[in-house]
Amino acid sequence: MKKFLKRSIIFSIPLIIYLIISILIDPFNVLYKSDHKVLNELKLKTSSKINYPLFKLQKFENHPVDIILLGDSRMDKLKDNIIDELAQVKSANLAYAGGTLEEMIITFWHIVKKHAIKKVVLGINFELYNTKNNFDRVTNAIELKESPLKYLFSEYSYKSIYYILKSLFTGNHVDIEKPKLSREKFWKLQLEQSAKSHYEYYNYPEKYFNQLYDISSYCKKENIELIIIIPPTHVDLQKRISDFGLKNEEKRFKRDIYKLAQAYDYNYPNSITLDKNNFLDPYHFNDSIAKILIEEIFLKKIKYAKFSP
Amino acid sequence: MLFNSVDFTIFLPIVFCLYWFILNKDLRFQNLLIVSASYLFYGWWDWRFLCLIFISTLVDYTIGLKLQKQEKSLKRKILLVCSICVNIGLLGFFKYYNFFIENFTTAFTLFGLNFRAQTLNIILPIGISFYTFQTLSYTIDIYNKKIKPISDLIAFSAFVSFFPQLVAGPIERAAHLLPQFSAKRKFNYDKAVDGLRQILWGFFKKIVIADNCAYYANIIFDNSENYSANTLIIGAILFAFQIYGDFSGYSDIAIGTARLFGINLMKNFAFPYFSRDIAEFWRRWHISLSTWFRDYVYIPLGGSKVSSLKRIRNVLIIFVVSGFWHGANWTFIIWGVLNALYFLPLMLLKTNRKNLGIVSGHRLIPSVKDILNMFFTFSITCIAWIFFRSETVKHAFNYLNGIFSISLLDISTFIKDLKFLSTGAEIIYLFLLLLLFIGFEWIQRHKEHSLKFDKNSASRIFRWTLYYFVIILIIFFNGEQQGFIYFQF
């Protein structure tokens, strides 16, 4: 028995050390709310990018608010601290880079179970409105939040801890999402490969329309203000929709959106979308455009939004 | 309580320490600890159903003692029937009530008659199919005078409720497990270490293999009308590995955990996908259930010592009942019938006991004949699994129609489906992982479980490196958690 215990403990030493470090760092703040400023900043720079849903859902749980934003990396640019400052509200941005409609819908229902919200802003582009786009990280994130052991031993915790420790010891912050290409090359890559992956196998998502309709009905019933925005993309990308012969499908998408809620459509040729300087790449507008969108949605300073298909 | 939960991670070491350090001097207290821990383990899910285990325990304990004292044949039969009625009654009510009501209603309606009966909102108690069969085997063995009853209620309760195998087997026999609770247990280092290895391998099969296969299998089965024939084949294969990883993984965790307490449970899986024919498959898959049906249904019906017609009848009965045991759905019954149809030709041709040894002996590379036989057996098993997995019979037939369609030759649609299913190369990594898994199981197929090592066959450095490699794979391939499939039975 002594031999068994001794060998078990020796075998477990690396696991125990990892467990202690991971509990102390708690990269996604699942175990406890941390007040350590340096650590929280590092977590924002690393953990939030390694697993968006896990980080943001836990952040919301630690600080619930009445206004939420859901979407993908484009909606992620509408930073809640800027919204709060400009509109004098308390909001939470629960948009995930690479987010899908599947994730937005699951997140919505998960949030409304936990907290009574008053306003929801969904950011949906045509690329998301596709049966194919059904990837789901949120279900796993919810499981990780509810299972400390699984959370601590997940690859996300391991990766975050590695990058946080690396930053702490080397003093250099590792930028996880920075593409290694020049702006022109990345622009071309997005128009060619990314657009192809989005539009090549388009399938009208009856299931998602029904689920969004359920959300719309629920919001009406619970007196929750629901706004849907179609974020702007550069006209180069808008043209790709025609290249893949999906113009009619796009029109149908916009008609569907307008049936569901008050919709702000920014994705058409206008002074925002015609200017490359307003974009980091064909998909993603920059911070100054994000500010314009915030002012239009939250301060009602309408200049660009279209309200009908 | 789930094996892969924080609760169990805290529960197991506490019970282990109490068992070996505090209560090891008194067998009764050790058994009492097992009973208490097992009731806590089960009650963690739903304490209300503890009464069912208690009823089953008390009834069969009492009947066992009365059977021993009763010499009159009629009264012995009555006692046995009481035990069967209580156990099958519990199982029948909780598991099959709604199935029978719905089917009677349909049948009466077909004949133009009005049959009104309310279905009930019944929760299926986890593990009921397992522990009722386990206690039933006790009374049947006493009736047949194969074993004597035990007067120690605590030891008997420990036999019924032993937590590692309570909710998903293996279904133990009293002759094998009960004496272990009546004998003093001595801590065995090798047994305990091997138990930990088996637990680790069980977690690997469940978390890495089963849960990751489940992710794609669920998408394909739930949207089967949208996928091409080749994708549907992939779905069936992934489900085959999902159910194997899930169920055999659970059995490995159960057996490994039991060994930590000095208890040996029976082997439940013996690398079934390396079977050369369906008869061999059923000697290697869910062994505890198939032998239970053999010993308590097939043999009492005459087994193989009757005419050919009766033998066919007996085989059909056990496979149909086995299918029905899995669930109150016609899909499970058809799954059973299909396996019976696979088995019957072998039995009638007297080739069902042809492949008794380990496939390809100790050779690393199997022969072409063995490969073809294994491939054929695996294929027909996958066809049967389609019924097992499908929600309805119609869905299963539609799935099969989808496989045996013209799209079988359409590779471009298959590639499109794969791109649809995974954003990157995840599905390819999964198949590489499955190949690694199959390869490792093949190499270790002579052993009780795949992580079993003799002290001299591999150095400690090699073994510990391998264990850490498995742990890292579990961490990195931690898929979306799925429930243990066999909990629903």
Coordinates of N, CA and C in Angstrom, one line a residue, chain B residues 61-191:
Chain B
Y61 N -33.0 -11.1 -1.4 CA -32.3 -11.7 -0.2 C -33.2 -12.6 0.5
T62 N -34.5 -12.2 0.7 CA -35.5 -13.0 1.5 C -35.8 -14.2 0.7
I63 N -36.1 -14.1 -0.6 CA -36.5 -15.2 -1.4 C -35.3 -16.2 -1.5
G64 N -34.1 -15.7 -1.6 CA -32.9 -16.6 -1.6 C -32.9 -17.5 -0.4
L65 N -33.1 -16.9 0.8 CA -33.1 -17.7 2.0 C -34.2 -18.7 2.1
K66 N -35.4 -18.2 1.7 CA -36.6 -19.1 1.7 C -36.4 -20.3 0.7
L67 N -35.8 -20.0 -0.4 CA -35.6 -21.0 -1.5 C -34.7 -22.2 -0.9
Q68 N -33.7 -21.7 -0.1 CA -32.8 -22.7 0.4 C -33.5 -23.7 1.4
K69 N -34.5 -23.1 2.2 CA -35.2 -23.9 3.2 C -36.3 -24.7 2.6
Q70 N -36.8 -24.3 1.4 CA -38.0 -24.9 0.8 C -37.6 -26.1 0.0
E71 N -38.2 -27.2 0.3 CA -37.9 -28.4 -0.5 C -39.0 -28.7 -1.6
K72 N -40.2 -28.2 -1.3 CA -41.3 -28.6 -2.2 C -41.2 -27.8 -3.5
S73 N -41.3 -28.6 -4.5 CA -41.0 -28.1 -5.9 C -42.0 -26.9 -6.2
L74 N -43.3 -27.0 -5.9 CA -44.3 -26.0 -6.3 C -44.0 -24.7 -5.6
K75 N -43.7 -24.8 -4.3 CA -43.4 -23.6 -3.5 C -42.1 -23.0 -3.9
R76 N -41.1 -23.8 -4.3 CA -39.9 -23.2 -4.8 C -40.1 -22.4 -6.1
K77 N -41.0 -23.0 -6.9 CA -41.3 -22.3 -8.2 C -42.1 -21.0 -7.9
I78 N -42.9 -21.0 -7.0 CA -43.7 -19.8 -6.6 C -42.7 -18.7 -6.1
L79 N -41.8 -19.1 -5.3 CA -40.8 -18.2 -4.8 C -40.0 -17.6 -6.0
L80 N -39.6 -18.4 -6.9 CA -38.8 -18.0 -8.0 C -39.6 -17.0 -8.9
V81 N -40.9 -17.4 -9.1 CA -41.8 -16.5 -9.9 C -42.0 -15.2 -9.2
C82 N -42.0 -15.2 -7.9 CA -42.1 -13.9 -7.2 C -40.9 -13.0 -7.4
S83 N -39.8 -13.6 -7.4 CA -38.5 -12.9 -7.6 C -38.5 -12.3 -9.1
I84 N -38.9 -13.2 -10.0 CA -39.0 -12.7 -11.4 C -40.0 -11.6 -11.6
C85 N -41.1 -11.8 -11.0 CA -42.2 -10.8 -11.1 C -41.8 -9.4 -10.5
V86 N -41.1 -9.5 -9.4 CA -40.7 -8.2 -8.8 C -39.7 -7.5 -9.7
N87 N -38.6 -8.2 -10.0 CA -37.6 -7.6 -10.8 C -38.0 -7.2 -12.2
I88 N -38.7 -8.2 -12.9 CA -39.1 -7.9 -14.3 C -40.2 -6.9 -14.2
G89 N -41.0 -7.0 -13.1 CA -42.1 -6.0 -13.0 C -41.6 -4.6 -12.8
L90 N -40.6 -4.4 -12.0 CA -40.0 -3.1 -11.9 C -39.4 -2.6 -13.2
L91 N -38.7 -3.5 -13.9 CA -38.1 -3.1 -15.2 C -39.2 -2.8 -16.2
G92 N -40.2 -3.7 -16.2 CA -41.3 -3.6 -17.2 C -42.1 -2.3 -17.0
F93 N -42.3 -1.9 -15.7 CA -43.1 -0.7 -15.5 C -42.3 0.5 -15.9
F94 N -41.1 0.6 -15.4 CA -40.3 1.9 -15.6 C -39.8 2.0 -17.1
K95 N -39.6 0.9 -17.7 CA -39.0 0.9 -19.0 C -40.0 0.7 -20.2
Y96 N -41.0 -0.1 -20.0 CA -41.8 -0.6 -21.1 C -43.2 -0.2 -21.0
Y97 N -43.7 0.4 -19.9 CA -45.1 0.7 -19.8 C -45.6 1.5 -21.0
N98 N -45.0 2.6 -21.2 CA -45.5 3.5 -22.3 C -45.4 2.8 -23.7
F99 N -44.3 2.0 -23.9 CA -44.2 1.3 -25.2 C -45.4 0.4 -25.4
F100 N -45.7 -0.3 -24.4 CA -46.9 -1.3 -24.6 C -48.2 -0.5 -24.7
I101 N -48.4 0.5 -24.0 CA -49.6 1.3 -24.1 C -49.8 1.8 -25.5
E102 N -48.7 2.4 -26.0 CA -48.7 3.1 -27.3 C -49.0 2.0 -28.4
N103 N -48.3 0.9 -28.3 CA -48.5 -0.2 -29.3 C -49.8 -0.9 -29.2
F104 N -50.3 -1.1 -28.0 CA -51.7 -1.6 -27.9 C -52.7 -0.7 -28.5
T105 N -52.5 0.6 -28.2 CA -53.4 1.6 -28.8 C -53.4 1.5 -30.3
T106 N -52.2 1.4 -30.9 CA -52.1 1.4 -32.3 C -52.7 0.1 -32.9
A107 N -52.5 -1.0 -32.2 CA -53.0 -2.3 -32.6 C -54.5 -2.3 -32.6
F108 N -55.1 -1.8 -31.5 CA -56.5 -1.8 -31.4 C -57.1 -0.9 -32.4
T109 N -56.5 0.2 -32.7 CA -57.0 1.2 -33.7 C -57.0 0.6 -35.0
L110 N -56.0 -0.2 -35.3 CA -55.9 -0.9 -36.6 C -57.1 -1.8 -36.9
F111 N -57.6 -2.4 -35.7 CA -58.7 -3.3 -35.8 C -60.0 -2.6 -35.6
G112 N -60.0 -1.3 -35.6 CA -61.2 -0.4 -35.5 C -61.7 -0.4 -34.1
L113 N -60.9 -0.8 -33.1 CA -61.4 -0.8 -31.7 C -60.9 0.4 -31.0
N114 N -61.6 0.8 -30.0 CA -61.2 2.0 -29.2 C -60.5 1.5 -27.9
F115 N -59.3 1.9 -27.8 CA -58.5 1.5 -26.6 C -58.0 2.7 -26.0
R116 N -58.4 3.0 -24.8 CA -58.0 4.3 -24.2 C -57.1 3.9 -22.9
A117 N -55.9 4.4 -23.0 CA -55.1 4.2 -21.8 C -54.1 5.4 -21.8
Q118 N -53.8 5.9 -20.7 CA -53.0 7.0 -20.5 C -51.5 6.6 -20.5
T119 N -50.7 7.3 -21.3 CA -49.2 7.0 -21.0 C -48.8 7.9 -19.8
L120 N -47.8 7.5 -19.2 CA -47.3 8.1 -18.0 C -46.0 8.8 -18.2
N121 N -45.8 9.8 -17.4 CA -44.5 10.5 -17.5 C -43.5 9.8 -16.6
I122 N -43.0 8.7 -17.0 CA -42.1 7.9 -16.2 C -40.7 8.2 -16.4
I123 N -39.9 8.5 -15.3 CA -38.5 8.6 -15.4 C -37.9 7.2 -15.4
L124 N -37.0 7.0 -16.3 CA -36.3 5.6 -16.3 C -35.2 5.7 -15.3
P125 N -35.2 4.9 -14.3 CA -34.1 4.9 -13.3 C -32.8 4.4 -13.9
I126 N -31.8 5.1 -13.8 CA -30.5 4.7 -14.3 C -30.1 3.3 -13.8
G127 N -29.6 2.4 -14.6 CA -29.1 1.1 -14.2 C -30.1 0.1 -13.9
I128 N -31.4 0.4 -14.0 CA -32.4 -0.6 -13.6 C -32.3 -1.9 -14.4
S129 N -31.9 -1.8 -15.7 CA -31.8 -3.0 -16.5 C -30.6 -3.9 -16.1
F130 N -29.7 -3.3 -15.4 CA -28.5 -4.0 -15.0 C -28.7 -4.7 -13.6
Y131 N -29.1 -3.9 -12.6 CA -29.2 -4.5 -11.3 C -30.3 -5.5 -11.1
T132 N -31.4 -5.3 -11.9 CA -32.5 -6.3 -11.8 C -32.0 -7.6 -12.3
F133 N -31.3 -7.6 -13.4 CA -30.8 -8.8 -14.0 C -29.8 -9.5 -13.1
Q134 N -29.0 -8.6 -12.4 CA -28.0 -9.2 -11.5 C -28.6 -9.9 -10.3
T135 N -29.6 -9.3 -9.7 CA -30.3 -9.9 -8.6 C -31.1 -11.1 -9.0
L136 N -31.7 -11.1 -10.2 CA -32.4 -12.2 -10.7 C -31.5 -13.4 -10.9
S137 N -30.3 -13.2 -11.3 CA -29.4 -14.3 -11.5 C -29.1 -15.0 -10.2
Y138 N -29.1 -14.2 -9.1 CA -28.9 -14.8 -7.8 C -30.0 -15.8 -7.4
T139 N -31.2 -15.4 -7.6 CA -32.3 -16.3 -7.2 C -32.5 -17.4 -8.1
I140 N -32.2 -17.2 -9.4 CA -32.3 -18.3 -10.3 C -31.2 -19.4 -10.0
D141 N -30.0 -18.9 -9.7 CA -28.9 -19.8 -9.4 C -29.2 -20.6 -8.1
I142 N -29.9 -20.0 -7.1 CA -30.2 -20.7 -5.9 C -31.3 -21.7 -6.2
Y143 N -32.3 -21.3 -7.0 CA -33.3 -22.2 -7.4 C -32.8 -23.5 -8.1
N144 N -31.8 -23.2 -9.0 CA -31.1 -24.4 -9.7 C -30.1 -25.1 -8.9
K145 N -30.0 -24.6 -7.6 CA -29.0 -25.2 -6.6 C -27.6 -25.1 -7.1
K146 N -27.3 -24.1 -7.8 CA -25.9 -23.8 -8.3 C -25.1 -23.1 -7.2
I147 N -25.8 -22.3 -6.4 CA -25.2 -21.6 -5.3 C -26.1 -21.7 -4.0
K148 N -25.5 -21.4 -2.9 CA -26.3 -21.3 -1.7 C -26.5 -19.8 -1.4
P149 N -27.6 -19.5 -0.7 CA -27.9 -18.1 -0.4 C -27.0 -17.6 0.6
I150 N -26.9 -16.3 0.7 CA -26.0 -15.7 1.7 C -26.9 -15.1 2.8
S151 N -26.5 -15.3 4.1 CA -27.3 -14.8 5.2 C -26.9 -13.3 5.5
D152 N -25.7 -13.0 5.1 CA -25.2 -11.6 5.4 C -25.9 -10.6 4.5
L153 N -26.8 -9.9 5.0 CA -27.6 -8.9 4.2 C -26.6 -7.8 3.7
I154 N -25.7 -7.4 4.5 CA -24.8 -6.3 4.1 C -23.9 -6.7 2.9
A155 N -23.4 -8.0 3.0 CA -22.6 -8.5 1.8 C -23.5 -8.6 0.6
F156 N -24.7 -9.0 0.8 CA -25.6 -9.2 -0.4 C -25.9 -7.8 -0.9
S157 N -26.2 -6.8 0.0 CA -26.5 -5.4 -0.5 C -25.3 -4.9 -1.3
A158 N -24.1 -5.2 -0.8 CA -22.9 -4.7 -1.5 C -22.8 -5.4 -2.9
F159 N -23.2 -6.6 -3.0 CA -23.2 -7.3 -4.3 C -24.2 -6.7 -5.2
V160 N -25.3 -6.3 -4.7 CA -26.4 -5.7 -5.6 C -26.0 -4.3 -6.0
S161 N -25.5 -3.5 -5.1 CA -25.3 -2.1 -5.3 C -23.9 -1.6 -5.6
F162 N -22.9 -2.5 -5.7 CA -21.5 -2.1 -5.8 C -21.4 -1.0 -6.9
F163 N -21.0 0.1 -6.5 CA -21.1 1.3 -7.3 C -20.3 1.3 -8.7
P164 N -19.2 0.7 -8.8 CA -18.5 0.7 -10.1 C -19.4 0.1 -11.2
Q165 N -20.2 -1.0 -10.9 CA -20.9 -1.6 -11.9 C -22.4 -1.5 -11.8
L166 N -22.8 -0.6 -10.9 CA -24.3 -0.5 -10.6 C -25.1 0.0 -11.8
V167 N -24.6 1.1 -12.5 CA -25.4 1.7 -13.5 C -25.2 1.3 -14.9
A168 N -24.1 0.6 -15.2 CA -23.9 0.2 -16.6 C -23.1 -1.1 -16.7
G169 N -23.2 -1.9 -15.7 CA -22.6 -3.2 -15.7 C -21.1 -3.2 -15.5
P170 N -20.4 -4.3 -15.7 CA -20.8 -5.6 -16.2 C -21.9 -6.2 -15.3
I171 N -22.8 -7.0 -15.9 CA -23.8 -7.7 -15.1 C -23.1 -8.9 -14.4
E172 N -23.0 -8.8 -13.1 CA -22.2 -9.9 -12.5 C -23.1 -11.1 -12.1
R173 N -22.4 -12.2 -11.9 CA -23.1 -13.4 -11.3 C -22.8 -13.5 -9.9
A174 N -23.7 -14.0 -9.1 CA -23.5 -14.2 -7.7 C -22.4 -15.1 -7.4
A175 N -22.3 -16.2 -8.2 CA -21.2 -17.2 -7.9 C -19.8 -16.5 -8.1
H176 N -19.7 -15.5 -8.9 CA -18.4 -14.9 -9.1 C -18.2 -13.7 -8.1
L177 N -19.2 -12.9 -7.9 CA -19.0 -11.6 -7.2 C -19.2 -11.8 -5.7
L178 N -20.3 -12.5 -5.3 CA -20.7 -12.6 -3.9 C -19.6 -13.1 -3.0
P179 N -18.9 -14.2 -3.4 CA -17.9 -14.7 -2.5 C -16.8 -13.7 -2.2
Q180 N -16.6 -12.7 -3.1 CA -15.6 -11.7 -2.9 C -16.0 -10.7 -1.8
F181 N -17.3 -10.6 -1.6 CA -17.7 -9.7 -0.5 C -17.7 -10.5 0.8
S182 N -17.7 -11.8 0.7 CA -17.7 -12.6 2.0 C -16.3 -12.9 2.4
A183 N -15.3 -12.6 1.6 CA -13.9 -12.9 1.9 C -13.1 -11.7 2.2
K184 N -12.2 -11.8 3.1 CA -11.4 -10.6 3.5 C -10.5 -10.2 2.3
R185 N -10.5 -8.9 2.0 CA -9.7 -8.4 0.9 C -8.4 -7.9 1.4
K186 N -7.4 -8.2 0.6 CA -6.0 -7.8 1.0 C -5.5 -6.9 -0.2
F187 N -5.0 -5.8 0.1 CA -4.5 -4.8 -0.9 C -3.4 -5.5 -1.7
N188 N -3.6 -5.4 -3.1 CA -2.7 -6.0 -4.0 C -2.2 -4.9 -4.9
Y189 N -0.9 -4.6 -4.8 CA -0.3 -3.5 -5.5 C -0.5 -3.6 -7.0
D190 N -0.1 -4.8 -7.6 CA -0.2 -5.0 -9.0 C -1.6 -4.8 -9.5
K191 N -2.6 -5.4 -8.7 CA -4.0 -5.3 -9.1 C -4.4 -3.8 -9.1

